[in-house]
Amino acid sequence: MMRRVGGLETEFGLVCVRADGSRALEPEAAARELFRPVVAMGRSSNVFLRNAARLYLDVGSHPEYATAECDDWWELVAQDRAGERIFADLAAQADRRLADDGQDARIHLLKNNVDSAGNAFGSHENYLVDRRGEFTRLPRYLLPFLVTRQIITGAGGVVTDPDGTGRFVFSRRSDHMWEAISSATTRTRPIINTRDEPHGDPTRFRRLHVIVGDSTMSEVSTHLRFATTDLVLRVIESGRSLPELALHDDIAAIRAVARDLTGQQPIPTANGGSTTAVQVQQRWLDLAAEVAQEGEEQQVLETWQKALDAVRTGDRSWAATHLDWAIKEQLVGQVAARLGLDLSAPEIERLDLAYHDIAPAHSVFQALQRRGLAPSVLQEQRVEDAREQAPRTTRAHLRGQVVTAAQQHGVDHVVDWTTLRLTRPGAMPVQVLDPFATSLPAVDALLAEIRALGADAPPPAPPA
Ligand SMILES: Nc1ncnc2c1ncn2[C@@H]1O[C@H](COP(=O)(O)OP(=O)(O)OP(=O)(O)O)[C@@H](O)[C@H]1O
Ligand SMILES: [Mg+2]
């Protein structure tokens, strides 16, 4: 597929603590407080926003933000960062209400994957793929790429060895993966989820659901996740003969790769040989160069190579200000050395959590960004605009128009990824089964109906 839509779902960790750090509210109560303005506006804790994203409260009191469909990976990063800001604002509002109530309580939303209680949260990537094409062939080739890409796009972190010492790893999430492929998301937590929910014309499309990613804070890391995976998919889809890179045991490998900061320890392959994480990534990078287009995709290749070189050579000078794992490696190393701590110390765990806090006043990542020690690729205004503005080059544009008009005119509506509908008796749903559709007569008619219905309605208060 030369053009592909994709979307990123982020589950946020949620804690509500007093000034002394003790728990103030149970997660259920904190989530209810967080979602109060959302429920007031949409009568549900599962809504679509004007930027066509989905904001909802998943089971287990996990706030989740799923970006609208993007066909440009910098746009996707902008939409993802807009989601952080929307949730950060909701948390700030909830904190003010709690304070007004006289409660000593502050809500922290963490864009991370693992909390101190061992709970794991997801950061799921979705890629549109052709149904007729290579779907059955995909996992075989994609898995070695996904197992090893943590050396590029991991969020980094510390795990504790059996003897109690802490050790820095590319990804803590790797220890929470239990299967290579499955149709279940939660219980067995596969690297690739094969549940067949295309959110589009089922005769033409499938949606590839990648569960293995880390929640990345760095725009460069998030961009690389999508841009490199898209290129790898294109290589597979091109039908060229591919090197047999299948690993002997994907789950054993993903854990070993997380722990090997050189990227060069041998990983057993399915054919009885061995490879290394750096070799697998370099192989895919070289293949990607055969399909990459001029312009932005050449930059992706360059950045991918720089990231890989940082692992291969051990020279972190570029990576330590661009990639999450390397930024965090430097940070926890410096703090542990300064305070004379082992990496397993609770202070380091708290630092790791604070790195992923999305509140501007508490986020260590954002503090590094302000000091020029973490990347800010996107213009500030672009991220701000993405809070209100859906991607313009996919069907998200249509959903965004409908939600915006319905909110402005106070007209009740329900939408999902493929359907747009007013909630009045007899209203006909409009189906948008082509993820690339950006104009549709039925949507124009729906917009006209919304304007007509809402002509006399007072404008509602702007939501979060
Ligand atoms: N046809 C498509 N191809 C690829 N991605 C899509 C497509 N349609 C929607 N998406 C993206 O897939 C994601 C779907 O998010 P959502 O949280 O609703 O996922 P889900 O897996 O269907 O549901 P849940 O999280 O409730 O299990 C969004 O980021 C969206 O932009
Ligand atoms: Mg989801």
Short mmCIF file of C-alpha atoms and ligand atoms in Angstrom, two decimals:
data_model
loop_
_atom_site.label_atom_id
_atom_site.label_comp_id
_atom_site.label_asym_id
_atom_site.label_seq_id
_atom_site.Cartn_x
_atom_site.Cartn_y
_atom_site.Cartn_z
CA MET A 1 0.00 0.00 0.00
CA MET A 2 1.59 3.29 -1.02
CA ARG A 3 -0.77 5.28 1.14
CA ARG A 4 -1.81 3.81 4.42
CA VAL A 5 -3.89 5.05 7.30
CA GLY A 6 -2.89 4.34 10.85
CA GLY A 7 -3.89 5.34 14.35
CA LEU A 8 -2.39 5.16 17.82
CA GLU A 9 -4.29 4.12 20.95
CA THR A 10 -2.75 5.14 24.26
CA GLU A 11 -3.91 3.85 27.63
CA PHE A 12 -2.90 6.14 30.46
CA GLY A 13 -2.00 5.09 33.96
CA LEU A 14 -4.03 6.97 36.56
CA VAL A 15 -3.18 7.71 40.17
CA CYS A 16 -4.72 10.20 42.56
CA VAL A 17 -2.50 11.16 45.48
CA ARG A 18 -2.32 13.62 48.36
CA ALA A 19 0.50 16.09 48.78
CA ASP A 20 2.35 13.54 50.95
CA GLY A 21 2.15 10.95 48.15
CA SER A 22 -0.43 8.68 49.79
CA ARG A 23 -3.41 7.55 47.75
CA ALA A 24 -6.29 10.04 47.87
CA LEU A 25 -8.88 8.39 45.62
CA GLU A 26 -9.33 4.90 44.23
CA PRO A 27 -8.78 4.77 40.45
CA GLU A 28 -12.54 4.35 39.79
CA ALA A 29 -13.40 7.50 41.72
CA ALA A 30 -10.53 9.44 40.17
CA ALA A 31 -11.55 8.34 36.67
CA ARG A 32 -15.13 9.41 37.34
CA GLU A 33 -13.89 12.83 38.41
CA LEU A 34 -11.61 13.07 35.38
CA PHE A 35 -14.40 12.24 32.95
CA ARG A 36 -17.07 14.48 34.53
CA PRO A 37 -16.93 17.18 31.79
CA VAL A 38 -16.78 14.51 29.08
CA VAL A 39 -19.89 12.79 30.39
CA ALA A 40 -21.62 16.16 30.82
CA MET A 41 -20.94 16.95 27.18
CA GLY A 42 -21.40 13.58 25.50
CA ARG A 43 -23.56 11.72 28.07
CA SER A 44 -21.04 8.94 27.92
CA SER A 45 -17.47 8.18 28.92
CA ASN A 46 -16.85 7.05 25.35
CA VAL A 47 -16.92 9.98 22.94
CA PHE A 48 -15.47 11.16 19.66
CA LEU A 49 -13.94 14.63 19.68
CA ARG A 50 -13.87 17.45 17.16
CA ASN A 51 -10.44 16.27 16.05
CA ALA A 52 -12.12 12.92 15.25
CA ALA A 53 -10.24 11.06 17.99
CA ARG A 54 -11.89 8.71 20.45
CA LEU A 55 -11.63 9.52 24.15
CA TYR A 56 -12.87 6.90 26.55
CA LEU A 57 -12.67 5.12 29.81
CA ASP A 58 -11.72 1.52 29.26
CA VAL A 59 -12.41 -1.31 31.68
CA GLY A 60 -10.17 -1.13 34.71
CA SER A 61 -10.45 2.68 34.85
CA HIS A 62 -7.94 3.20 32.08
CA PRO A 63 -8.39 6.52 30.32
CA GLU A 64 -7.64 5.97 26.66
CA TYR A 65 -7.12 8.26 23.70
CA ALA A 66 -7.18 6.81 20.19
CA THR A 67 -6.01 9.20 17.50
CA ALA A 68 -8.06 9.63 14.38
CA GLU A 69 -6.89 7.89 11.22
CA CYS A 70 -3.78 9.59 9.82
CA ASP A 71 -1.95 8.95 6.56
CA ASP A 72 1.03 11.08 7.53
CA TRP A 73 3.14 10.04 10.49
CA TRP A 74 4.03 13.55 11.65
CA GLU A 75 0.33 14.34 11.64
CA LEU A 76 -0.17 11.22 13.75
CA VAL A 77 2.44 12.46 16.24
CA ALA A 78 0.66 15.83 16.39
CA GLN A 79 -2.68 14.11 17.01
CA ASP A 80 -1.13 11.92 19.70
CA ARG A 81 0.44 14.89 21.47
CA ALA A 82 -2.87 16.75 21.24
CA GLY A 83 -4.41 13.84 23.13
CA GLU A 84 -1.86 14.29 25.93
CA ARG A 85 -2.86 17.92 26.23
CA ILE A 86 -6.59 17.18 26.21
CA PHE A 87 -6.14 14.71 29.05
CA ALA A 88 -3.72 17.00 30.90
CA ASP A 89 -6.38 19.73 30.82
CA LEU A 90 -9.08 17.35 32.03
CA ALA A 91 -6.81 16.33 34.92
CA ALA A 92 -6.09 19.97 35.79
CA GLN A 93 -9.83 20.73 35.82
CA ALA A 94 -10.50 17.71 38.02
CA ASP A 95 -7.77 18.83 40.42
CA ARG A 96 -9.40 22.25 40.69
CA ARG A 97 -12.80 20.72 41.45
CA LEU A 98 -11.26 18.45 44.08
CA ALA A 99 -9.46 21.44 45.63
CA ASP A 100 -12.69 23.46 45.63
CA ASP A 101 -14.23 20.54 47.52
CA GLY A 102 -11.51 20.88 50.10
CA GLN A 103 -9.85 17.60 49.11
CA ASP A 104 -6.10 17.15 49.22
CA ALA A 105 -5.88 15.21 45.96
CA ARG A 106 -4.08 15.46 42.65
CA ILE A 107 -4.65 13.29 39.60
CA HIS A 108 -1.59 12.11 37.68
CA LEU A 109 -1.96 10.67 34.21
CA LEU A 110 1.02 8.65 33.09
CA LYS A 111 1.73 7.86 29.48
CA ASN A 112 3.71 4.77 30.31
CA ASN A 113 3.36 1.01 30.10
CA VAL A 114 4.02 -0.39 33.55
CA ASP A 115 3.24 0.92 37.02
CA SER A 116 4.82 0.04 40.34
CA ALA A 117 1.98 -2.40 41.08
CA GLY A 118 2.87 -4.39 37.97
CA ASN A 119 -0.12 -3.28 35.89
CA ALA A 120 0.60 -2.91 32.20
CA PHE A 121 -1.00 -0.41 29.84
CA GLY A 122 -0.95 -0.49 26.11
CA SER A 123 0.12 1.75 23.30
CA HIS A 124 -1.42 0.02 20.31
CA GLU A 125 -0.60 0.81 16.72
CA ASN A 126 -3.12 0.25 13.95
CA TYR A 127 -2.21 -0.04 10.29
CA LEU A 128 -4.53 -0.45 7.35
CA VAL A 129 -3.52 -3.39 5.19
CA ASP A 130 -5.01 -4.98 2.12
CA ARG A 131 -7.21 -7.99 2.81
CA ARG A 132 -6.32 -9.77 -0.40
CA GLY A 133 -2.61 -9.28 -0.04
CA GLU A 134 -0.08 -10.74 2.24
CA PHE A 135 -1.87 -10.80 5.58
CA THR A 136 -1.11 -14.45 6.31
CA ARG A 137 2.51 -13.86 5.35
CA LEU A 138 2.79 -10.71 7.41
CA PRO A 139 3.44 -11.99 10.96
CA ARG A 140 6.26 -14.29 9.88
CA TYR A 141 8.25 -11.37 8.51
CA LEU A 142 6.97 -8.67 10.79
CA LEU A 143 7.66 -10.45 14.09
CA PRO A 144 11.48 -10.35 13.96
CA PHE A 145 11.22 -6.66 13.12
CA LEU A 146 8.81 -5.99 16.00
CA VAL A 147 10.83 -8.06 18.49
CA THR A 148 13.99 -6.07 17.75
CA ARG A 149 12.69 -2.56 17.06
CA GLN A 150 12.72 -1.77 20.79
CA ILE A 151 16.44 -0.95 20.35
CA ILE A 152 15.23 2.00 18.28
CA THR A 153 11.81 2.90 19.66
CA GLY A 154 11.75 1.48 23.19
CA ALA A 155 10.86 3.81 26.06
CA GLY A 156 13.66 2.44 28.24
CA GLY A 157 13.39 1.65 31.91
CA VAL A 158 14.72 -0.38 34.78
CA VAL A 159 13.96 -3.99 35.68
CA THR A 160 15.16 -5.75 38.80
CA ASP A 161 17.26 -8.88 38.41
CA PRO A 162 16.63 -11.90 40.66
CA ASP A 163 19.53 -10.81 42.89
CA GLY A 164 17.81 -7.48 43.51
CA THR A 165 20.03 -5.23 41.40
CA GLY A 166 18.47 -2.89 38.89
CA ARG A 167 19.32 -3.07 35.23
CA PHE A 168 18.50 -0.64 32.44
CA VAL A 169 16.55 -2.15 29.53
CA PHE A 170 15.32 -0.90 26.16
CA SER A 171 11.74 -1.73 27.08
CA ARG A 172 10.04 -2.88 30.26
CA ARG A 173 7.03 -3.91 28.25
CA SER A 174 8.97 -6.77 26.73
CA ASP A 175 8.59 -8.70 30.00
CA HIS A 176 4.82 -8.32 29.71
CA MET A 177 4.47 -9.93 26.31
CA TRP A 178 3.36 -13.54 26.42
CA GLU A 179 2.60 -14.61 22.88
CA ALA A 180 3.65 -13.79 19.36
CA ILE A 181 0.23 -13.75 17.70
CA SER A 182 -3.27 -14.15 19.07
CA SER A 183 -6.76 -12.77 18.75
CA ALA A 184 -6.91 -11.84 22.47
CA THR A 185 -5.50 -8.51 23.64
CA THR A 186 -5.53 -8.62 27.39
CA ARG A 187 -5.09 -12.09 28.84
CA THR A 188 -2.26 -13.38 26.70
CA ARG A 189 -1.00 -10.04 25.37
CA PRO A 190 0.36 -10.93 21.95
CA ILE A 191 2.85 -8.91 19.89
CA ILE A 192 0.36 -8.86 17.02
CA ASN A 193 -3.34 -9.09 17.64
CA THR A 194 -5.27 -10.76 14.84
CA ARG A 195 -8.83 -9.84 15.87
CA ASP A 196 -10.52 -9.14 12.56
CA GLU A 197 -12.08 -5.70 12.98
CA PRO A 198 -11.13 -3.72 9.90
CA HIS A 199 -13.11 -0.53 10.71
CA GLY A 200 -13.62 -0.30 6.97
CA ASP A 201 -14.89 -2.27 3.98
CA PRO A 202 -14.22 -5.85 5.15
CA THR A 203 -13.90 -7.11 1.58
CA ARG A 204 -10.99 -4.76 0.90
CA PHE A 205 -9.24 -4.08 4.17
CA ARG A 206 -7.84 -5.45 7.36
CA ARG A 207 -6.51 -3.52 10.29
CA LEU A 208 -3.19 -4.72 11.62
CA HIS A 209 -3.19 -4.32 15.38
CA VAL A 210 0.30 -4.11 16.89
CA ILE A 211 0.20 -4.47 20.66
CA VAL A 212 3.90 -4.53 21.44
CA GLY A 213 4.82 -0.83 21.32
CA ASP A 214 6.03 1.25 24.23
CA SER A 215 4.26 4.48 25.11
CA THR A 216 6.74 6.92 23.70
CA MET A 217 7.12 10.52 24.83
CA SER A 218 9.71 11.59 22.25
CA GLU A 219 8.17 12.73 18.99
CA VAL A 220 11.14 11.18 17.19
CA SER A 221 10.50 7.79 18.83
CA THR A 222 6.76 7.85 18.09
CA HIS A 223 7.38 8.92 14.52
CA LEU A 224 9.96 6.18 13.99
CA ARG A 225 7.54 3.54 15.31
CA PHE A 226 5.04 4.30 12.58
CA ALA A 227 7.34 5.37 9.78
CA THR A 228 9.63 2.32 10.03
CA THR A 229 6.77 -0.17 10.47
CA ASP A 230 4.98 1.35 7.48
CA LEU A 231 8.13 0.90 5.36
CA VAL A 232 8.56 -2.69 6.53
CA LEU A 233 4.93 -3.41 5.63
CA ARG A 234 5.55 -1.92 2.20
CA VAL A 235 8.59 -4.15 1.71
CA ILE A 236 6.51 -7.24 2.59
CA GLU A 237 3.60 -6.09 0.45
CA SER A 238 5.89 -5.53 -2.51
CA GLY A 239 6.07 -9.32 -2.85
CA ARG A 240 9.87 -9.36 -3.20
CA SER A 241 11.63 -12.41 -1.93
CA LEU A 242 12.61 -11.78 1.63
CA PRO A 243 15.38 -13.09 3.83
CA GLU A 244 14.24 -15.71 6.32
CA LEU A 245 14.65 -13.88 9.60
CA ALA A 246 12.18 -15.84 11.74
CA LEU A 247 13.37 -16.26 15.32
CA HIS A 248 13.41 -19.51 17.24
CA ASP A 249 11.36 -18.11 20.15
CA ASP A 250 9.93 -14.59 19.78
CA ILE A 251 9.06 -14.20 23.44
CA ALA A 252 12.41 -15.38 24.78
CA ALA A 253 14.04 -13.12 22.19
CA ILE A 254 12.06 -10.00 23.05
CA ARG A 255 13.13 -10.30 26.69
CA ALA A 256 16.74 -10.95 25.81
CA VAL A 257 16.84 -8.03 23.35
CA ALA A 258 15.44 -5.70 26.00
CA ARG A 259 18.40 -6.55 28.25
CA ASP A 260 21.17 -6.41 25.66
CA LEU A 261 22.14 -2.74 25.39
CA THR A 262 24.81 -3.59 22.80
CA GLY A 263 22.17 -5.04 20.45
CA GLN A 264 24.76 -7.60 19.41
CA GLN A 265 24.19 -10.69 21.53
CA PRO A 266 23.22 -13.74 19.44
CA ILE A 267 19.51 -14.52 19.10
CA PRO A 268 18.66 -18.07 17.95
CA THR A 269 16.81 -18.15 14.63
CA ALA A 270 14.15 -20.65 13.53
CA ASN A 271 16.50 -22.26 11.01
CA GLY A 272 19.03 -23.19 13.69
CA GLY A 273 21.38 -20.27 13.15
CA SER A 274 21.64 -17.01 15.01
CA THR A 275 21.33 -13.29 14.40
CA THR A 276 21.43 -10.10 16.47
CA ALA A 277 18.97 -7.28 17.06
CA VAL A 278 21.23 -4.83 15.21
CA GLN A 279 21.50 -7.21 12.25
CA VAL A 280 17.73 -7.70 12.00
CA GLN A 281 17.12 -3.96 12.10
CA GLN A 282 19.89 -3.22 9.61
CA ARG A 283 18.48 -5.83 7.25
CA TRP A 284 15.04 -4.24 7.34
CA LEU A 285 16.50 -0.77 7.01
CA ASP A 286 18.40 -1.83 3.87
CA LEU A 287 15.24 -3.40 2.42
CA ALA A 288 13.24 -0.29 3.31
CA ALA A 289 15.72 1.79 1.32
CA GLU A 290 14.57 -0.13 -1.78
CA VAL A 291 10.96 1.03 -1.38
CA ALA A 292 11.37 4.44 0.28
CA GLN A 293 10.34 7.47 -1.73
CA GLU A 294 12.25 10.73 -2.13
CA GLY A 295 11.82 13.42 0.51
CA GLU A 296 10.54 12.63 3.95
CA GLU A 297 11.05 8.88 3.70
CA GLN A 298 14.75 9.41 3.04
CA GLN A 299 14.89 11.30 6.32
CA VAL A 300 13.22 8.38 8.04
CA LEU A 301 15.96 6.10 6.74
CA GLU A 302 18.63 8.50 7.98
CA THR A 303 17.12 8.78 11.43
CA TRP A 304 16.65 5.01 11.63
CA GLN A 305 20.33 4.54 10.73
CA LYS A 306 21.44 7.09 13.32
CA ALA A 307 19.39 5.31 15.97
CA LEU A 308 20.85 1.95 15.00
CA ASP A 309 24.39 3.34 15.02
CA ALA A 310 23.87 4.63 18.56
CA VAL A 311 23.33 1.03 19.66
CA ARG A 312 26.01 -0.52 17.49
CA THR A 313 28.79 1.93 18.37
CA GLY A 314 27.73 2.77 21.93
CA ASP A 315 28.05 6.48 21.01
CA ARG A 316 24.86 7.90 22.49
CA SER A 317 25.54 11.58 21.75
CA TRP A 318 22.69 11.95 19.26
CA ALA A 319 20.35 9.36 20.78
CA ALA A 320 20.56 10.77 24.32
CA THR A 321 18.66 13.88 23.21
CA HIS A 322 16.32 12.24 20.68
CA LEU A 323 15.21 8.72 21.56
CA ASP A 324 13.24 7.89 24.69
CA TRP A 325 15.32 4.93 25.79
CA ALA A 326 18.61 6.82 25.45
CA ILE A 327 17.29 10.03 27.04
CA LYS A 328 16.10 7.94 29.98
CA GLU A 329 19.27 5.86 30.14
CA GLN A 330 21.33 9.03 30.55
CA LEU A 331 18.88 10.55 33.01
CA VAL A 332 18.59 7.61 35.39
CA GLY A 333 22.34 6.99 35.14
CA GLN A 334 23.12 10.57 36.14
CA VAL A 335 20.58 10.68 38.96
CA ALA A 336 21.63 7.30 40.36
CA ALA A 337 25.29 8.35 40.29
CA ARG A 338 24.61 11.71 41.91
CA LEU A 339 22.53 10.24 44.71
CA GLY A 340 24.62 7.09 45.08
CA LEU A 341 21.65 4.82 44.34
CA ASP A 342 21.28 1.44 42.72
CA LEU A 343 19.00 1.56 39.68
CA SER A 344 16.50 -0.57 41.62
CA ALA A 345 15.94 2.25 44.15
CA PRO A 346 12.38 3.54 44.55
CA GLU A 347 13.60 7.06 43.68
CA ILE A 348 14.58 5.80 40.22
CA GLU A 349 11.19 4.12 39.77
CA ARG A 350 9.53 7.42 40.66
CA LEU A 351 11.76 9.28 38.23
CA ASP A 352 10.76 6.85 35.48
CA LEU A 353 7.06 7.43 36.25
CA ALA A 354 7.54 11.19 36.33
CA TYR A 355 9.21 11.03 32.91
CA HIS A 356 5.86 9.84 31.57
CA ASP A 357 3.64 12.25 33.55
CA ILE A 358 1.71 14.36 31.04
CA ALA A 359 1.06 17.38 33.28
CA PRO A 360 3.35 20.23 32.17
CA ALA A 361 4.23 21.02 35.78
CA HIS A 362 5.16 17.42 36.66
CA SER A 363 6.45 15.86 33.46
CA VAL A 364 10.18 15.20 33.55
CA PHE A 365 10.10 14.63 29.80
CA GLN A 366 8.55 18.05 29.18
CA ALA A 367 11.09 19.67 31.52
CA LEU A 368 13.89 18.11 29.45
CA GLN A 369 12.17 19.34 26.31
CA ARG A 370 12.10 22.90 27.64
CA ARG A 371 15.84 22.68 28.31
CA GLY A 372 16.56 21.39 24.81
CA LEU A 373 17.50 17.93 26.12
CA ALA A 374 14.60 16.14 24.42
CA PRO A 375 13.32 16.76 20.91
CA SER A 376 10.54 19.18 19.92
CA VAL A 377 10.12 18.55 16.23
CA LEU A 378 6.56 19.73 15.79
CA GLN A 379 5.71 23.38 15.91
CA GLU A 380 3.82 24.25 19.08
CA GLN A 381 0.92 25.61 17.03
CA ARG A 382 0.58 22.39 15.08
CA VAL A 383 0.04 20.40 18.27
CA GLU A 384 -2.43 22.99 19.58
CA ASP A 385 -4.35 22.95 16.30
CA ALA A 386 -4.59 19.16 16.40
CA ARG A 387 -6.71 19.42 19.54
CA GLU A 388 -9.52 20.82 17.43
CA GLN A 389 -8.62 19.89 13.90
CA ALA A 390 -8.97 16.37 12.51
CA PRO A 391 -6.50 15.09 9.93
CA ARG A 392 -7.68 16.50 6.58
CA THR A 393 -6.55 13.72 4.25
CA THR A 394 -8.50 10.74 5.64
CA ARG A 395 -12.13 10.07 6.54
CA ALA A 396 -11.32 11.57 9.96
CA HIS A 397 -11.97 14.87 8.17
CA LEU A 398 -15.63 13.88 7.68
CA ARG A 399 -16.05 12.70 11.28
CA GLY A 400 -14.42 15.88 12.55
CA GLN A 401 -16.79 18.04 10.50
CA VAL A 402 -19.85 16.18 11.78
CA VAL A 403 -18.80 16.23 15.44
CA THR A 404 -17.81 19.91 15.25
CA ALA A 405 -21.08 20.93 13.57
CA ALA A 406 -23.19 18.81 15.93
CA GLN A 407 -21.47 20.29 18.98
CA GLN A 408 -21.76 23.85 17.67
CA HIS A 409 -25.44 23.42 16.92
CA GLY A 410 -26.27 21.34 19.98
CA VAL A 411 -27.50 18.34 17.99
CA ASP A 412 -27.31 14.87 19.57
CA HIS A 413 -25.24 12.42 17.56
CA VAL A 414 -23.37 9.15 17.78
CA VAL A 415 -20.38 8.34 15.68
CA ASP A 416 -17.77 5.63 15.54
CA TRP A 417 -14.88 4.87 13.18
CA THR A 418 -17.18 3.98 10.27
CA THR A 419 -20.61 5.44 11.12
CA LEU A 420 -22.02 8.94 11.52
CA ARG A 421 -25.57 9.30 12.79
CA LEU A 422 -27.94 11.69 14.56
CA THR A 423 -29.72 10.27 17.59
CA ARG A 424 -33.24 11.20 16.55
CA PRO A 425 -35.90 8.69 15.65
CA GLY A 426 -35.68 7.63 12.03
CA ALA A 427 -32.22 9.13 11.46
CA MET A 428 -30.29 7.16 8.85
CA PRO A 429 -26.67 6.27 9.61
CA VAL A 430 -24.05 7.37 7.11
CA GLN A 431 -21.42 4.69 6.57
CA VAL A 432 -17.88 5.69 5.61
CA LEU A 433 -16.19 2.40 4.82
CA ASP A 434 -13.34 3.90 2.83
CA PRO A 435 -10.70 5.22 5.27
CA PHE A 436 -9.40 7.54 2.53
CA ALA A 437 -12.74 9.24 1.81
CA THR A 438 -12.57 12.99 2.45
CA SER A 439 -15.83 14.04 0.84
CA LEU A 440 -19.15 12.29 0.52
CA PRO A 441 -22.53 13.67 -0.58
CA ALA A 442 -24.27 11.83 2.28
CA VAL A 443 -22.05 13.66 4.77
CA ASP A 444 -22.81 17.03 3.13
CA ALA A 445 -26.50 16.21 3.53
CA LEU A 446 -25.94 15.27 7.17
CA LEU A 447 -24.11 18.54 7.82
CA ALA A 448 -26.96 20.49 6.23
CA GLU A 449 -29.45 18.62 8.41
CA ILE A 450 -27.41 19.41 11.55
CA ARG A 451 -27.32 23.12 10.66
CA ALA A 452 -31.04 23.18 9.98
CA LEU A 453 -31.88 21.34 13.19
CA GLY A 454 -29.62 23.48 15.26
CA ALA A 455 -30.51 26.86 13.81
CA ASP A 456 -32.28 27.92 17.01
CA ALA A 457 -30.30 25.97 19.55
CA PRO A 458 -28.03 27.99 21.85
CA PRO A 459 -24.36 27.18 21.38
CA PRO A 460 -23.17 24.77 24.09
CA ALA A 461 -20.35 25.61 26.44
CA PRO A 462 -17.04 24.60 24.88
CA PRO A 463 -15.89 21.25 26.25
CA ALA A 464 -12.41 20.44 27.45
N1 LIG B 1 -9.32 1.05 8.85
C1 LIG B 1 -8.39 1.37 9.72
N2 LIG B 1 -7.11 0.97 9.57
C2 LIG B 1 -6.17 1.27 10.48
N3 LIG B 1 -6.42 1.97 11.59
C3 LIG B 1 -7.67 2.38 11.81
C4 LIG B 1 -8.71 2.11 10.89
N4 LIG B 1 -9.85 2.66 11.36
C5 LIG B 1 -9.54 3.22 12.53
N5 LIG B 1 -8.23 3.06 12.80
C6 LIG B 1 -7.49 3.47 13.99
O1 LIG B 1 -7.58 2.39 14.90
C7 LIG B 1 -7.70 2.86 16.25
C8 LIG B 1 -8.93 2.23 16.85
O2 LIG B 1 -9.00 2.58 18.19
P1 LIG B 1 -9.98 1.86 19.23
O3 LIG B 1 -9.50 2.18 20.59
O4 LIG B 1 -11.38 2.16 18.91
O5 LIG B 1 -9.57 0.36 18.90
P2 LIG B 1 -10.26 -1.02 18.97
O6 LIG B 1 -9.14 -1.97 18.98
O7 LIG B 1 -11.24 -1.16 17.88
O8 LIG B 1 -11.07 -1.00 20.28
P3 LIG B 1 -10.77 -1.27 21.80
O9 LIG B 1 -9.59 -0.47 22.20
O10 LIG B 1 -12.04 -0.83 22.43
O11 LIG B 1 -10.50 -2.75 21.90
C9 LIG B 1 -7.73 4.36 16.15
O12 LIG B 1 -6.48 4.92 16.47
C10 LIG B 1 -8.09 4.64 14.68
O13 LIG B 1 -7.56 5.84 14.19
MG MG B 2 -8.60 1.01 22.02
#
